[in-house]
PDB file of C-alpha atoms in Angstrom:
ATOM      1  CA  MET A   1       0.000   0.000   0.000  1.00 41.00           C
ATOM      2  CA  THR A   2       1.356   3.401  -0.990  1.00 41.00           C
ATOM      3  CA  THR A   3       1.518   6.068   1.683  1.00 39.00           C
ATOM      4  CA  SER A   4       0.136   9.484   0.739  1.00 36.00           C
ATOM      5  CA  TYR A   5       0.442  12.854   2.414  1.00 33.00           C
ATOM      6  CA  ASN A   6      -3.238  12.546   3.479  1.00 41.00           C
ATOM      7  CA  ASP A   7      -2.507   9.228   5.208  1.00 43.00           C
ATOM      8  CA  ILE A   8       0.434  10.740   7.055  1.00 36.00           C
ATOM      9  CA  ASN A   9      -1.636  13.657   8.321  1.00 42.00           C
ATOM     10  CA  LYS A  10      -4.154  11.236   9.904  1.00 45.00           C
ATOM     11  CA  VAL A  11      -1.534   9.704  12.249  1.00 45.00           C
ATOM     12  CA  ASP A  12      -2.512  10.125  15.920  1.00 49.00           C
ATOM     13  CA  GLY A  13      -0.191  10.726  18.866  1.00 49.00           C
ATOM     14  CA  ASP A  14       2.358  13.389  19.630  1.00 52.00           C
ATOM     15  CA  GLY A  15       3.343  13.894  16.002  1.00 55.00           C
ATOM     16  CA  GLU A  16       6.661  12.001  16.066  1.00 58.00           C
ATOM     17  CA  GLU A  17       5.397   9.328  13.713  1.00 59.00           C
ATOM     18  CA  ASP A  18       3.877  12.043  11.525  1.00 61.00           C
ATOM     19  CA  HIS A  19       7.253  13.760  11.106  1.00 61.00           C
ATOM     20  CA  SER A  20       9.058  10.456  10.624  1.00 69.00           C
ATOM     21  CA  ASN A  21       6.779   9.437   7.784  1.00 71.00           C
ATOM     22  CA  LYS A  22       7.065  12.845   6.164  1.00 66.00           C
ATOM     23  CA  ASP A  23      10.865  12.688   6.352  1.00 67.00           C
ATOM     24  CA  GLN A  24      10.866   9.223   4.799  1.00 69.00           C
ATOM     25  CA  LEU A  25       8.575  10.372   2.019  1.00 71.00           C
ATOM     26  CA  ASN A  26      10.794  13.365   1.354  1.00 77.00           C
ATOM     27  CA  ARG A  27      13.847  11.123   1.214  1.00 80.00           C
ATOM     28  CA  ASN A  28      12.131   8.786  -1.213  1.00 86.00           C
ATOM     29  CA  THR A  29      11.150  11.707  -3.401  1.00 88.00           C
ATOM     30  CA  ALA A  30      14.698  13.094  -3.313  1.00 88.00           C
ATOM     31  CA  ARG A  31      16.032   9.644  -4.203  1.00 89.00           C
ATOM     32  CA  GLU A  32      13.802   9.412  -7.261  1.00 92.00           C
ATOM     33  CA  ILE A  33      14.866  12.887  -8.360  1.00 93.00           C
ATOM     34  CA  ARG A  34      18.557  11.933  -8.040  1.00 92.00           C
ATOM     35  CA  LYS A  35      17.942   8.727  -9.970  1.00 94.00           C
ATOM     36  CA  GLU A  36      16.033  10.529 -12.729  1.00 95.00           C
ATOM     37  CA  LYS A  37      18.742  13.175 -13.137  1.00 95.00           C
ATOM     38  CA  LEU A  38      21.572  10.659 -13.024  1.00 95.00           C
ATOM     39  CA  HIS A  39      19.869   8.506 -15.649  1.00 96.00           C
ATOM     40  CA  TYR A  40      19.405  11.532 -17.865  1.00 96.00           C
ATOM     41  CA  TYR A  41      23.122  12.387 -17.794  1.00 96.00           C
ATOM     42  CA  LEU A  42      24.164   8.736 -18.171  1.00 96.00           C
ATOM     43  CA  ASN A  43      22.043   8.455 -21.313  1.00 96.00           C
ATOM     44  CA  GLU A  44      23.620  11.695 -22.578  1.00 95.00           C
ATOM     45  CA  LEU A  45      27.006   9.958 -22.275  1.00 95.00           C
ATOM     46  CA  GLY A  46      25.793   6.903 -24.171  1.00 95.00           C
ATOM     47  CA  ILE A  47      25.365   4.669 -21.129  1.00 95.00           C
ATOM     48  CA  ASP A  48      22.141   2.653 -20.905  1.00 95.00           C
ATOM     49  CA  SER A  49      20.851   3.902 -17.555  1.00 94.00           C
ATOM     50  CA  ASP A  50      18.301   1.106 -17.157  1.00 94.00           C
ATOM     51  CA  ASP A  51      20.981  -1.466 -17.864  1.00 94.00           C
ATOM     52  CA  ILE A  52      23.426  -0.160 -15.257  1.00 95.00           C
ATOM     53  CA  SER A  53      20.528   0.183 -12.807  1.00 94.00           C
ATOM     54  CA  ASP A  54      19.755  -3.514 -13.282  1.00 93.00           C
ATOM     55  CA  ALA A  55      23.453  -4.328 -12.919  1.00 92.00           C
ATOM     56  CA  ALA A  56      23.589  -2.400  -9.635  1.00 92.00           C
ATOM     57  CA  LEU A  57      20.515  -4.266  -8.356  1.00 91.00           C
ATOM     58  CA  ARG A  58      21.955  -7.649  -9.327  1.00 91.00           C
ATOM     59  CA  SER A  59      25.193  -6.852  -7.520  1.00 91.00           C
ATOM     60  CA  MET A  60      23.204  -6.581  -4.271  1.00 88.00           C
ATOM     61  CA  THR A  61      20.569  -9.291  -4.716  1.00 88.00           C
ATOM     62  CA  THR A  62      22.416 -12.127  -6.476  1.00 87.00           C
ATOM     63  CA  ASN A  63      25.725 -13.941  -6.314  1.00 82.00           C
ATOM     64  CA  ASP A  64      26.662 -12.847  -9.827  1.00 79.00           C
ATOM     65  CA  GLY A  65      29.045 -10.150  -8.583  1.00 82.00           C
ATOM     66  CA  PHE A  66      29.674  -6.960 -10.504  1.00 88.00           C
ATOM     67  CA  ASP A  67      28.759  -6.777 -14.178  1.00 88.00           C
ATOM     68  CA  ILE A  68      31.966  -7.061 -16.212  1.00 88.00           C
ATOM     69  CA  ARG A  69      30.751  -4.357 -18.612  1.00 89.00           C
ATOM     70  CA  TYR A  70      30.917  -1.728 -15.882  1.00 93.00           C
ATOM     71  CA  GLY A  71      33.122  -3.108 -13.125  1.00 92.00           C
ATOM     72  CA  LYS A  72      32.963  -2.778  -9.359  1.00 93.00           C
ATOM     73  CA  SER A  73      33.962   0.890  -9.059  1.00 95.00           C
ATOM     74  CA  ALA A  74      31.402   2.206 -11.553  1.00 94.00           C
ATOM     75  CA  ILE A  75      28.539   0.231 -10.045  1.00 94.00           C
ATOM     76  CA  LYS A  76      29.495   1.271  -6.510  1.00 94.00           C
ATOM     77  CA  ALA A  77      29.572   4.903  -7.649  1.00 94.00           C
ATOM     78  CA  TYR A  78      26.078   4.498  -9.097  1.00 94.00           C
ATOM     79  CA  ARG A  79      24.781   2.952  -5.884  1.00 93.00           C
ATOM     80  CA  SER A  80      26.475   5.516  -3.645  1.00 93.00           C
ATOM     81  CA  TYR A  81      24.730   8.376  -5.439  1.00 93.00           C
ATOM     82  CA  ILE A  82      21.261   6.826  -5.563  1.00 92.00           C
ATOM     83  CA  ASP A  83      21.462   5.427  -2.018  1.00 91.00           C
ATOM     84  CA  PRO A  84      24.217   7.240  -0.134  1.00 91.00           C
ATOM     85  CA  LYS A  85      25.341   6.060   3.281  1.00 89.00           C
ATOM     86  CA  PRO A  86      23.491   7.692   6.194  1.00 87.00           C
ATOM     87  CA  SER A  87      26.649   9.610   7.105  1.00 88.00           C
ATOM     88  CA  LYS A  88      26.757  11.168   3.632  1.00 86.00           C
ATOM     89  CA  LEU A  89      23.040  11.554   2.976  1.00 84.00           C
ATOM     90  CA  LYS A  90      22.699  15.136   4.199  1.00 84.00           C
ATOM     91  CA  ALA A  91      25.724  16.283   2.200  1.00 85.00           C
ATOM     92  CA  VAL A  92      24.296  14.704  -0.954  1.00 83.00           C
ATOM     93  CA  GLU A  93      20.890  16.267  -0.384  1.00 83.00           C
ATOM     94  CA  ARG A  94      22.358  19.732   0.162  1.00 86.00           C
ATOM     95  CA  GLU A  95      24.152  19.728  -3.185  1.00 88.00           C
ATOM     96  CA  ASN A  96      22.512  20.954  -6.370  1.00 92.00           C
ATOM     97  CA  VAL A  97      21.109  17.807  -7.958  1.00 92.00           C
ATOM     98  CA  GLU A  98      21.895  18.916 -11.527  1.00 93.00           C
ATOM     99  CA  VAL A  99      25.538  19.489 -10.656  1.00 94.00           C
ATOM    100  CA  SER A 100      25.989  16.327  -8.595  1.00 93.00           C
ATOM    101  CA  ALA A 101      24.159  14.052 -11.055  1.00 94.00           C
ATOM    102  CA  ASN A 102      26.236  15.352 -13.956  1.00 96.00           C
ATOM    103  CA  ARG A 103      29.460  14.855 -11.999  1.00 95.00           C
ATOM    104  CA  TYR A 104      28.565  11.311 -10.916  1.00 95.00           C
ATOM    105  CA  ALA A 105      27.532  10.375 -14.453  1.00 96.00           C
ATOM    106  CA  ARG A 106      30.905  11.477 -15.796  1.00 96.00           C
ATOM    107  CA  GLN A 107      32.662   9.608 -12.987  1.00 96.00           C
ATOM    108  CA  ILE A 108      30.700   6.431 -13.742  1.00 96.00           C
ATOM    109  CA  ASP A 109      31.515   6.809 -17.435  1.00 96.00           C
ATOM    110  CA  PHE A 110      35.230   7.154 -16.665  1.00 95.00           C
ATOM    111  CA  LEU A 111      35.270   4.240 -14.214  1.00 95.00           C
ATOM    112  CA  SER A 112      33.487   2.007 -16.740  1.00 94.00           C
ATOM    113  CA  LYS A 113      35.985   2.882 -19.455  1.00 93.00           C
ATOM    114  CA  ARG A 114      38.914   2.318 -17.093  1.00 91.00           C
ATOM    115  CA  HIS A 115      37.517  -1.092 -16.161  1.00 92.00           C
ATOM    116  CA  ARG A 116      37.076  -2.137 -19.791  1.00 90.00           C
ATOM    117  CA  SER A 117      40.586  -1.011 -20.590  1.00 90.00           C
ATOM    118  CA  SER A 118      42.059  -2.952 -17.663  1.00 86.00           C
ATOM    119  CA  GLU A 119      40.200  -6.078 -18.763  1.00 86.00           C
ATOM    120  CA  ALA A 120      41.394  -5.837 -22.375  1.00 84.00           C
ATOM    121  CA  GLU A 121      44.309  -8.257 -22.710  1.00 78.00           C
ATOM    122  CA  TRP A 122      45.612  -6.491 -25.819  1.00 79.00           C
ATOM    123  CA  VAL A 123      46.139  -3.182 -23.984  1.00 78.00           C
ATOM    124  CA  ARG A 124      49.430  -2.824 -22.079  1.00 74.00           C
ATOM    125  CA  HIS A 125      48.971  -1.262 -18.658  1.00 68.00           C
ATOM    126  CA  LEU A 126      52.071  -2.219 -16.708  1.00 66.00           C
ATOM    127  CA  ASP A 127      55.637  -0.967 -16.969  1.00 70.00           C
ATOM    128  CA  THR A 128      57.969  -3.479 -18.581  1.00 68.00           C
ATOM    129  CA  SER A 129      60.165  -5.529 -16.302  1.00 58.00           C
ATOM    130  CA  GLU A 130      62.919  -5.643 -18.898  1.00 69.00           C
ATOM    131  CA  SER A 131      66.121  -3.657 -18.380  1.00 72.00           C
ATOM    132  CA  ARG A 132      66.001  -0.061 -19.590  1.00 80.00           C
ATOM    133  CA  ARG A 133      67.752   0.839 -22.862  1.00 86.00           C
ATOM    134  CA  THR A 134      69.722   4.062 -22.858  1.00 89.00           C
ATOM    135  CA  PHE A 135      71.049   6.147 -25.734  1.00 92.00           C
ATOM    136  CA  PRO A 136      73.586   8.996 -25.953  1.00 93.00           C
ATOM    137  CA  LEU A 137      70.886  11.607 -25.467  1.00 95.00           C
ATOM    138  CA  VAL A 138      70.962  14.217 -22.682  1.00 96.00           C
ATOM    139  CA  LEU A 139      68.480  16.929 -21.738  1.00 97.00           C
ATOM    140  CA  VAL A 140      69.446  20.216 -20.092  1.00 97.00           C
ATOM    141  CA  LEU A 141      66.576  22.053 -18.403  1.00 96.00           C
ATOM    142  CA  ASP A 142      67.567  25.712 -18.200  1.00 96.00           C
ATOM    143  CA  ASN A 143      65.686  27.388 -15.321  1.00 94.00           C
ATOM    144  CA  LEU A 144      62.273  25.881 -15.920  1.00 94.00           C
ATOM    145  CA  ARG A 145      59.763  27.080 -13.363  1.00 92.00           C
ATOM    146  CA  SER A 146      56.967  24.488 -13.556  1.00 92.00           C
ATOM    147  CA  ALA A 147      57.356  21.248 -11.616  1.00 93.00           C
ATOM    148  CA  ALA A 148      54.543  19.749 -13.716  1.00 94.00           C
ATOM    149  CA  ASN A 149      56.478  20.497 -16.907  1.00 93.00           C
ATOM    150  CA  VAL A 150      59.682  19.048 -15.469  1.00 93.00           C
ATOM    151  CA  GLY A 151      57.895  15.874 -14.373  1.00 94.00           C
ATOM    152  CA  SER A 152      56.325  15.456 -17.796  1.00 94.00           C
ATOM    153  CA  ILE A 153      59.702  15.960 -19.502  1.00 94.00           C
ATOM    154  CA  ILE A 154      61.343  13.410 -17.200  1.00 93.00           C
ATOM    155  CA  ARG A 155      58.666  10.868 -18.072  1.00 93.00           C
ATOM    156  CA  SER A 156      59.178  11.494 -21.794  1.00 94.00           C
ATOM    157  CA  ALA A 157      62.949  11.296 -21.357  1.00 95.00           C
ATOM    158  CA  GLU A 158      62.660   7.936 -19.619  1.00 94.00           C
ATOM    159  CA  ALA A 159      60.453   6.633 -22.428  1.00 92.00           C
ATOM    160  CA  CYS A 160      63.079   7.768 -24.969  1.00 93.00           C
ATOM    161  CA  GLY A 161      65.962   6.068 -23.161  1.00 92.00           C
ATOM    162  CA  CYS A 162      67.563   9.373 -22.267  1.00 93.00           C
ATOM    163  CA  LEU A 163      70.993   8.913 -20.690  1.00 92.00           C
ATOM    164  CA  GLU A 164      70.654  11.696 -18.127  1.00 94.00           C
ATOM    165  CA  ILE A 165      68.909  14.973 -17.369  1.00 95.00           C
ATOM    166  CA  LEU A 166      70.715  18.081 -16.165  1.00 97.00           C
ATOM    167  CA  THR A 167      68.633  20.642 -14.287  1.00 95.00           C
ATOM    168  CA  THR A 168      69.882  24.135 -13.585  1.00 95.00           C
ATOM    169  CA  GLY A 169      69.058  27.186 -11.483  1.00 94.00           C
ATOM    170  CA  ILE A 170      65.443  27.365 -10.314  1.00 93.00           C
ATOM    171  CA  THR A 171      64.398  24.204 -12.155  1.00 94.00           C
ATOM    172  CA  PRO A 172      62.517  21.821  -9.829  1.00 90.00           C
ATOM    173  CA  HIS A 173      64.559  18.639  -9.481  1.00 89.00           C
ATOM    174  CA  TYR A 174      64.599  15.182  -7.935  1.00 86.00           C
ATOM    175  CA  ASN A 175      65.611  15.228  -4.255  1.00 81.00           C
ATOM    176  CA  GLY A 176      65.461  19.016  -4.350  1.00 83.00           C
ATOM    177  CA  ASN A 177      63.182  21.967  -4.928  1.00 81.00           C
ATOM    178  CA  GLY A 178      59.749  20.898  -6.214  1.00 84.00           C
ATOM    179  CA  ALA A 179      60.479  17.156  -5.985  1.00 85.00           C
ATOM    180  CA  GLU A 180      57.022  16.239  -4.671  1.00 88.00           C
ATOM    181  CA  LYS A 181      55.193  18.211  -7.341  1.00 89.00           C
ATOM    182  CA  LEU A 182      57.241  16.930 -10.275  1.00 88.00           C
ATOM    183  CA  ALA A 183      56.743  13.360  -9.058  1.00 90.00           C
ATOM    184  CA  LYS A 184      53.007  13.720  -9.723  1.00 89.00           C
ATOM    185  CA  SER A 185      53.567  14.034 -13.470  1.00 92.00           C
ATOM    186  CA  ALA A 186      56.763  11.959 -13.687  1.00 90.00           C
ATOM    187  CA  LEU A 187      54.950   8.940 -12.210  1.00 86.00           C
ATOM    188  CA  GLY A 188      58.099   7.239 -10.960  1.00 86.00           C
ATOM    189  CA  ALA A 189      60.260   8.044 -13.990  1.00 88.00           C
ATOM    190  CA  GLU A 190      62.253  10.474 -11.835  1.00 88.00           C
ATOM    191  CA  ARG A 191      63.757   7.424 -10.091  1.00 88.00           C
ATOM    192  CA  MET A 192      64.744   5.757 -13.360  1.00 89.00           C
ATOM    193  CA  VAL A 193      66.669   8.509 -15.147  1.00 91.00           C
ATOM    194  CA  THR A 194      69.997   9.813 -13.858  1.00 90.00           C
ATOM    195  CA  THR A 195      69.711  13.496 -12.953  1.00 92.00           C
ATOM    196  CA  ARG A 196      72.254  16.135 -11.947  1.00 93.00           C
ATOM    197  CA  HIS A 197      71.565  19.637 -10.705  1.00 95.00           C
ATOM    198  CA  TYR A 198      73.765  22.664 -11.326  1.00 95.00           C
ATOM    199  CA  ALA A 199      73.508  26.169  -9.917  1.00 95.00           C
ATOM    200  CA  THR A 200      73.922  27.648 -13.399  1.00 96.00           C
ATOM    201  CA  THR A 201      73.336  26.474 -16.939  1.00 96.00           C
ATOM    202  CA  LYS A 202      76.918  27.373 -17.808  1.00 96.00           C
ATOM    203  CA  GLN A 203      78.152  24.844 -15.250  1.00 97.00           C
ATOM    204  CA  ALA A 204      76.027  22.161 -16.891  1.00 97.00           C
ATOM    205  CA  LEU A 205      77.411  23.149 -20.294  1.00 97.00           C
ATOM    206  CA  GLU A 206      80.985  22.945 -18.985  1.00 96.00           C
ATOM    207  CA  TYR A 207      80.292  19.468 -17.610  1.00 96.00           C
ATOM    208  CA  LEU A 208      79.126  18.327 -21.037  1.00 96.00           C
ATOM    209  CA  ARG A 209      82.137  19.853 -22.822  1.00 95.00           C
ATOM    210  CA  GLN A 210      84.507  18.116 -20.431  1.00 94.00           C
ATOM    211  CA  ASP A 211      82.837  14.754 -19.804  1.00 92.00           C
ATOM    212  CA  ARG A 212      81.020  14.337 -23.130  1.00 93.00           C
ATOM    213  CA  PRO A 213      83.258  16.177 -25.626  1.00 93.00           C
ATOM    214  CA  ASN A 214      81.793  14.362 -28.654  1.00 92.00           C
ATOM    215  CA  PHE A 215      78.248  15.395 -27.846  1.00 95.00           C
ATOM    216  CA  LYS A 216      76.756  18.133 -29.981  1.00 96.00           C
ATOM    217  CA  LEU A 217      74.833  20.743 -28.006  1.00 97.00           C
ATOM    218  CA  TYR A 218      71.531  21.969 -29.469  1.00 97.00           C
ATOM    219  CA  GLY A 219      69.430  24.817 -28.134  1.00 96.00           C
ATOM    220  CA  MET A 220      65.708  24.445 -28.690  1.00 95.00           C
ATOM    221  CA  GLU A 221      64.568  28.009 -29.256  1.00 93.00           C
ATOM    222  CA  THR A 222      62.798  30.110 -31.890  1.00 90.00           C
ATOM    223  CA  THR A 223      65.478  32.456 -33.225  1.00 91.00           C
ATOM    224  CA  ASP A 224      66.529  33.928 -36.566  1.00 91.00           C
ATOM    225  CA  LYS A 225      69.376  31.403 -36.648  1.00 91.00           C
ATOM    226  CA  SER A 226      67.368  28.301 -35.742  1.00 95.00           C
ATOM    227  CA  ARG A 227      66.930  25.444 -38.199  1.00 95.00           C
ATOM    228  CA  CYS A 228      63.913  23.161 -38.397  1.00 96.00           C
ATOM    229  CA  TYR A 229      64.573  20.194 -36.101  1.00 96.00           C
ATOM    230  CA  THR A 230      63.904  17.690 -38.915  1.00 96.00           C
ATOM    231  CA  SER A 231      66.517  19.217 -41.239  1.00 95.00           C
ATOM    232  CA  VAL A 232      69.399  18.564 -38.825  1.00 95.00           C
ATOM    233  CA  GLN A 233      71.515  15.420 -38.923  1.00 94.00           C
ATOM    234  CA  TYR A 234      72.040  14.363 -35.297  1.00 95.00           C
ATOM    235  CA  PRO A 235      75.361  12.670 -34.472  1.00 92.00           C
ATOM    236  CA  GLY A 236      75.163   9.171 -33.072  1.00 82.00           C
ATOM    237  CA  GLY A 237      73.620   6.670 -35.393  1.00 64.00           C
ATOM    238  CA  GLU A 238      72.810   2.982 -35.281  1.00 51.00           C
ATOM    239  CA  SER A 239      76.382   1.960 -34.452  1.00 48.00           C
ATOM    240  CA  VAL A 240      76.014   3.798 -31.138  1.00 53.00           C
ATOM    241  CA  VAL A 241      72.468   2.950 -30.172  1.00 51.00           C
ATOM    242  CA  SER A 242      72.854  -0.739 -30.980  1.00 47.00           C
ATOM    243  CA  LYS A 243      75.148  -1.168 -27.980  1.00 51.00           C
ATOM    244  CA  SER A 244      73.334  -2.902 -25.119  1.00 51.00           C
ATOM    245  CA  ASP A 245      75.893  -2.101 -22.427  1.00 53.00           C
ATOM    246  CA  ASP A 246      75.311   1.228 -20.676  1.00 56.00           C
ATOM    247  CA  ASP A 247      79.055   1.475 -20.037  1.00 59.00           C
ATOM    248  CA  GLU A 248      79.588   1.620 -23.795  1.00 55.00           C
ATOM    249  CA  VAL A 249      77.097   4.478 -24.120  1.00 56.00           C
ATOM    250  CA  ASN A 250      78.771   6.283 -21.222  1.00 61.00           C
ATOM    251  CA  LYS A 251      82.265   6.164 -22.712  1.00 60.00           C
ATOM    252  CA  ILE A 252      83.820   9.592 -23.041  1.00 59.00           C
ATOM    253  CA  ASN A 253      84.447   9.232 -26.785  1.00 69.00           C
ATOM    254  CA  THR A 254      80.823   8.411 -27.585  1.00 81.00           C
ATOM    255  CA  SER A 255      79.102  10.863 -29.903  1.00 90.00           C
ATOM    256  CA  GLY A 256      75.635  12.005 -28.967  1.00 94.00           C
ATOM    257  CA  VAL A 257      73.149  14.821 -28.536  1.00 96.00           C
ATOM    258  CA  ALA A 258      72.375  17.248 -25.724  1.00 97.00           C
ATOM    259  CA  LEU A 259      69.168  19.262 -26.012  1.00 97.00           C
ATOM    260  CA  PHE A 260      68.862  22.543 -24.089  1.00 98.00           C
ATOM    261  CA  LEU A 261      65.305  23.537 -23.172  1.00 96.00           C
ATOM    262  CA  GLY A 262      64.671  26.960 -21.692  1.00 93.00           C
ATOM    263  CA  ASN A 263      62.370  28.730 -19.274  1.00 94.00           C
ATOM    264  CA  GLU A 264      58.656  28.727 -20.148  1.00 91.00           C
ATOM    265  CA  VAL A 265      58.620  32.517 -20.616  1.00 90.00           C
ATOM    266  CA  SER A 266      62.137  33.672 -21.515  1.00 90.00           C
ATOM    267  CA  GLY A 267      63.422  30.521 -23.232  1.00 90.00           C
ATOM    268  CA  VAL A 268      67.052  29.420 -23.338  1.00 94.00           C
ATOM    269  CA  ASP A 269      69.360  31.938 -21.663  1.00 93.00           C
ATOM    270  CA  THR A 270      70.638  34.358 -24.323  1.00 94.00           C
ATOM    271  CA  ASN A 271      74.088  34.206 -22.711  1.00 95.00           C
ATOM    272  CA  ILE A 272      74.106  30.431 -23.244  1.00 95.00           C
ATOM    273  CA  ILE A 273      72.918  30.418 -26.863  1.00 95.00           C
ATOM    274  CA  PRO A 274      76.281  31.601 -28.336  1.00 95.00           C
ATOM    275  CA  LEU A 275      78.030  28.752 -26.488  1.00 96.00           C
ATOM    276  CA  LEU A 276      75.928  26.055 -28.119  1.00 97.00           C
ATOM    277  CA  ASP A 277      76.722  24.258 -31.375  1.00 95.00           C
ATOM    278  CA  GLU A 278      73.428  24.859 -33.123  1.00 96.00           C
ATOM    279  CA  MET A 279      69.907  26.178 -32.599  1.00 97.00           C
ATOM    280  CA  ILE A 280      66.855  24.197 -33.673  1.00 96.00           C
ATOM    281  CA  GLU A 281      63.132  24.888 -33.598  1.00 95.00           C
ATOM    282  CA  ILE A 282      59.772  23.259 -34.222  1.00 95.00           C
ATOM    283  CA  PRO A 283      57.833  25.113 -36.943  1.00 92.00           C
ATOM    284  CA  MET A 284      54.729  26.992 -35.805  1.00 90.00           C
ATOM    285  CA  PHE A 285      51.692  27.390 -38.071  1.00 91.00           C
ATOM    286  CA  GLY A 286      49.416  29.313 -35.712  1.00 89.00           C
ATOM    287  CA  LYS A 287      49.732  32.699 -34.048  1.00 88.00           C
ATOM    288  CA  LYS A 288      51.658  31.434 -31.020  1.00 87.00           C
ATOM    289  CA  ASN A 289      55.434  31.605 -31.192  1.00 84.00           C
ATOM    290  CA  SER A 290      56.146  28.290 -29.494  1.00 84.00           C
ATOM    291  CA  LEU A 291      54.836  25.099 -27.927  1.00 88.00           C
ATOM    292  CA  ASN A 292      54.833  24.300 -24.234  1.00 90.00           C
ATOM    293  CA  VAL A 293      58.315  23.119 -23.269  1.00 94.00           C
ATOM    294  CA  ALA A 294      57.001  19.743 -22.096  1.00 93.00           C
ATOM    295  CA  ALA A 295      55.430  19.234 -25.530  1.00 94.00           C
ATOM    296  CA  CYS A 296      58.609  20.223 -27.391  1.00 94.00           C
ATOM    297  CA  ALA A 297      60.962  17.780 -25.695  1.00 96.00           C
ATOM    298  CA  PRO A 298      59.456  14.467 -26.887  1.00 96.00           C
ATOM    299  CA  VAL A 299      58.934  15.790 -30.425  1.00 97.00           C
ATOM    300  CA  VAL A 300      62.653  16.370 -30.906  1.00 97.00           C
ATOM    301  CA  MET A 301      63.810  13.357 -28.872  1.00 96.00           C
ATOM    302  CA  TYR A 302      61.785  10.986 -31.025  1.00 96.00           C
ATOM    303  CA  GLU A 303      63.149  12.618 -34.175  1.00 97.00           C
ATOM    304  CA  VAL A 304      66.689  11.973 -32.923  1.00 96.00           C
ATOM    305  CA  LEU A 305      65.834   8.343 -32.201  1.00 95.00           C
ATOM    306  CA  ARG A 306      64.155   8.003 -35.592  1.00 95.00           C
ATOM    307  CA  GLN A 307      67.261   9.212 -37.358  1.00 94.00           C
ATOM    308  CA  TRP A 308      69.355   6.793 -35.317  1.00 93.00           C
ATOM    309  CA  GLY A 309      67.157   3.908 -36.422  1.00 91.00           C
ATOM    310  CA  VAL A 310      65.981   3.011 -32.927  1.00 90.00           C
ATOM    311  CA  LYS A 311      63.277   0.343 -32.904  1.00 84.00           C
TER     312      LYS A 311
END
């Protein structure tokens, strides 16, 4: 039998039961509104709302477990929004239902996609356990200010088998300034690539001239003297990168490439540019003069590896 507002108002006594029934009715109404809004936004995202609703019900009433099309996290997110825990109920009810339903729908969509990806055997999700290959390729980060950019560059450098990364000046660096922030975008790569920090970029340059005299030093900057990065022949080649022993790559007479990347605003230090062997740039076809530094680094690194015949 369905309870109506008229039935509630007929309850005798001191009114406690009357208020209790009204509160329950209000909660039920709020629940249906949340469900309706959530289903609307799920359908907007291409998710069959009735289907995931059935999947959520089956996860509680049968021994089938969580539907493999959505996964545990997505179904739990659906359930937690429709029927939040008592400790979270008031917070859910205070929030604008349009905003919260839209947010939960997008979260459920993401969690479902993540689950499907993790279940796909043909998608690689884990880092390889094989030993890391390294090539005679060094990055010099000249006074970068963003830890997020540095972390992203370190991750790209690790993926490219970069031999080492030299950070200078205010650049956030591993075991130093900004280490915690850069780790968020490096995702562990900061522990895999050798890094050195120098107070000045000139000190880093002097280290390269002394310890890696056969490396050619390239500044990545948009200048009147810069050449397109694809028109440059980078020293190294297959005879170098085919060596499997890191000691061979580290030998002082090994030829290689060092790429200097400058500050996000001012670029490579103009006092350093004359000391470099050559300037290279990535062509721009829009109104902006340059790419983000974290986007530039992998573009040029992969071109170097391509020319070297790395596979």
